[in-house]
Amino acid sequence: MSVWAAVVTVTAAVLTVIGTVYTARLSKAAATTSAEATRVVAAVQAAPAQRAEDLKVLQATVSRVDEENGSLRGRVSRIESILRAFAWTTDRWAQQMHHAGIEPEPVHPLVEEYNRTGV
């Protein structure tokens, strides 16, 4: 009987060790899965805040671009006004030269195009 008792004791000990190792592996897998789930939940919960932050950045960028665009439009308008004034002035000078009997040099093709189209 003592042989059987020894076999049962050794078998029980081996099975206990195997059970402990198996439980440890399952616990580690469960902890890893739990950590991954926690990370995913945190990312999902942070997504609206990140989107709000992205929206703030986008709105600030649009505001800055609108401001720059308004400034550039003002400058372009001023340059167009100066160009029209210069064209009017040079046309007046050319007419004065014609009246004085002086033939001015021919105008540049771009000036001719501008005089013809206004663009």
mmCIF file of C-alpha atoms in Angstrom, residues 12-118:
data_model
loop_
_atom_site.group_PDB
_atom_site.id
_atom_site.type_symbol
_atom_site.label_atom_id
_atom_site.label_comp_id
_atom_site.label_asym_id
_atom_site.label_seq_id
_atom_site.Cartn_x
_atom_site.Cartn_y
_atom_site.Cartn_z
ATOM 1 C CA ALA A 12 -0.647 14.733 -7.035
ATOM 2 C CA ALA A 13 2.513 16.807 -6.707
ATOM 3 C CA VAL A 14 3.203 16.665 -10.454
ATOM 4 C CA LEU A 15 -0.395 17.560 -11.250
ATOM 5 C CA THR A 16 -0.220 20.452 -8.761
ATOM 6 C CA VAL A 17 2.912 21.809 -10.461
ATOM 7 C CA ILE A 18 1.320 21.414 -13.905
ATOM 8 C CA GLY A 19 -1.847 23.116 -12.655
ATOM 9 C CA THR A 20 0.164 25.970 -11.169
ATOM 10 C CA VAL A 21 2.105 26.520 -14.399
ATOM 11 C CA TYR A 22 -1.087 26.378 -16.449
ATOM 12 C CA THR A 23 -2.833 28.814 -14.077
ATOM 13 C CA ALA A 24 0.134 31.182 -14.240
ATOM 14 C CA ARG A 25 0.062 31.154 -18.029
ATOM 15 C CA LEU A 26 -3.666 31.807 -18.065
ATOM 16 C CA SER A 27 -3.238 34.610 -15.533
ATOM 17 C CA LYS A 28 -0.502 36.195 -17.643
ATOM 18 C CA ALA A 29 -2.649 35.929 -20.793
ATOM 19 C CA ALA A 30 -5.614 37.394 -18.928
ATOM 20 C CA ALA A 31 -3.471 40.263 -17.622
ATOM 21 C CA THR A 32 -2.148 40.976 -21.131
ATOM 22 C CA THR A 33 -5.643 40.896 -22.581
ATOM 23 C CA SER A 34 -6.912 43.123 -19.781
ATOM 24 C CA ALA A 35 -4.090 45.623 -20.328
ATOM 25 C CA GLU A 36 -4.780 45.707 -24.076
ATOM 26 C CA ALA A 37 -8.494 46.227 -23.437
ATOM 27 C CA THR A 38 -7.685 49.057 -21.032
ATOM 28 C CA ARG A 39 -5.428 50.660 -23.635
ATOM 29 C CA VAL A 40 -8.125 50.414 -26.307
ATOM 30 C CA VAL A 41 -10.751 51.889 -23.976
ATOM 31 C CA ALA A 42 -8.404 54.765 -23.109
ATOM 32 C CA ALA A 43 -7.751 55.412 -26.806
ATOM 33 C CA VAL A 44 -11.468 55.381 -27.584
ATOM 34 C CA GLN A 45 -12.193 57.718 -24.692
ATOM 35 C CA ALA A 46 -9.360 60.049 -25.758
ATOM 36 C CA ALA A 47 -10.549 60.175 -29.385
ATOM 37 C CA PRO A 48 -13.202 62.910 -28.847
ATOM 38 C CA ALA A 49 -10.694 65.048 -26.960
ATOM 39 C CA GLN A 50 -8.130 64.554 -29.741
ATOM 40 C CA ARG A 51 -10.742 65.417 -32.359
ATOM 41 C CA ALA A 52 -11.646 68.564 -30.432
ATOM 42 C CA GLU A 53 -7.968 69.519 -30.283
ATOM 43 C CA ASP A 54 -7.578 68.832 -34.015
ATOM 44 C CA LEU A 55 -10.654 70.995 -34.685
ATOM 45 C CA LYS A 56 -9.139 73.856 -32.652
ATOM 46 C CA VAL A 57 -5.925 73.641 -34.678
ATOM 47 C CA LEU A 58 -7.888 73.554 -37.937
ATOM 48 C CA GLN A 59 -10.006 76.546 -36.920
ATOM 49 C CA ALA A 60 -6.908 78.529 -35.930
ATOM 50 C CA THR A 61 -5.290 77.671 -39.270
ATOM 51 C CA VAL A 62 -8.380 78.692 -41.233
ATOM 52 C CA SER A 63 -8.570 81.959 -39.288
ATOM 53 C CA ARG A 64 -4.895 82.718 -39.993
ATOM 54 C CA VAL A 65 -5.263 81.875 -43.692
ATOM 55 C CA ASP A 66 -8.392 84.061 -43.940
ATOM 56 C CA GLU A 67 -6.502 86.942 -42.351
ATOM 57 C CA GLU A 68 -3.528 86.484 -44.689
ATOM 58 C CA ASN A 69 -5.860 86.157 -47.672
ATOM 59 C CA GLY A 70 -7.596 89.427 -46.744
ATOM 60 C CA SER A 71 -4.229 91.142 -46.433
ATOM 61 C CA LEU A 72 -3.085 89.803 -49.806
ATOM 62 C CA ARG A 73 -6.340 90.857 -51.462
ATOM 63 C CA GLY A 74 -5.831 94.358 -50.110
ATOM 64 C CA ARG A 75 -2.293 94.473 -51.467
ATOM 65 C CA VAL A 76 -3.361 93.133 -54.885
ATOM 66 C CA SER A 77 -6.141 95.704 -55.047
ATOM 67 C CA ARG A 78 -3.650 98.464 -54.236
ATOM 68 C CA ILE A 79 -1.216 97.215 -56.891
ATOM 69 C CA GLU A 80 -4.040 97.107 -59.477
ATOM 70 C CA SER A 81 -4.940 100.695 -58.597
ATOM 71 C CA ILE A 82 -1.323 101.785 -59.006
ATOM 72 C CA LEU A 83 -1.115 99.947 -62.341
ATOM 73 C CA ARG A 84 -4.264 101.670 -63.621
ATOM 74 C CA ALA A 85 -2.913 105.059 -62.491
ATOM 75 C CA PHE A 86 0.440 104.384 -64.138
ATOM 76 C CA ALA A 87 -1.239 103.277 -67.373
ATOM 77 C CA TRP A 88 -3.414 106.390 -67.382
ATOM 78 C CA THR A 89 -0.358 108.600 -66.721
ATOM 79 C CA THR A 90 1.778 107.044 -69.470
ATOM 80 C CA ASP A 91 -1.145 107.238 -71.913
ATOM 81 C CA ARG A 92 -1.502 110.948 -71.104
ATOM 82 C CA TRP A 93 2.235 111.455 -71.656
ATOM 83 C CA ALA A 94 2.071 109.603 -74.980
ATOM 84 C CA GLN A 95 -0.797 111.875 -76.080
ATOM 85 C CA GLN A 96 1.209 114.953 -75.066
ATOM 86 C CA MET A 97 4.141 113.647 -77.133
ATOM 87 C CA HIS A 98 1.833 113.119 -80.153
ATOM 88 C CA HIS A 99 0.508 116.676 -79.819
ATOM 89 C CA ALA A 100 4.100 117.963 -79.663
ATOM 90 C CA GLY A 101 4.980 116.032 -82.811
ATOM 91 C CA ILE A 102 7.181 113.487 -81.029
ATOM 92 C CA GLU A 103 6.599 109.846 -81.896
ATOM 93 C CA PRO A 104 7.000 107.697 -78.737
ATOM 94 C CA GLU A 105 8.545 104.268 -78.778
ATOM 95 C CA PRO A 106 6.068 101.433 -79.399
ATOM 96 C CA VAL A 107 4.577 99.980 -76.245
ATOM 97 C CA HIS A 108 5.549 96.603 -74.857
ATOM 98 C CA PRO A 109 3.181 93.776 -75.919
ATOM 99 C CA LEU A 110 2.077 93.231 -72.309
ATOM 100 C CA VAL A 111 1.169 96.928 -72.037
ATOM 101 C CA GLU A 112 -0.733 96.696 -75.301
ATOM 102 C CA GLU A 113 -2.611 93.680 -74.002
ATOM 103 C CA TYR A 114 -3.404 95.484 -70.753
ATOM 104 C CA ASN A 115 -4.638 98.555 -72.650
ATOM 105 C CA ARG A 116 -6.807 96.323 -74.809
ATOM 106 C CA THR A 117 -8.224 94.024 -72.114
ATOM 107 C CA GLY A 118 -7.704 95.783 -68.787
#
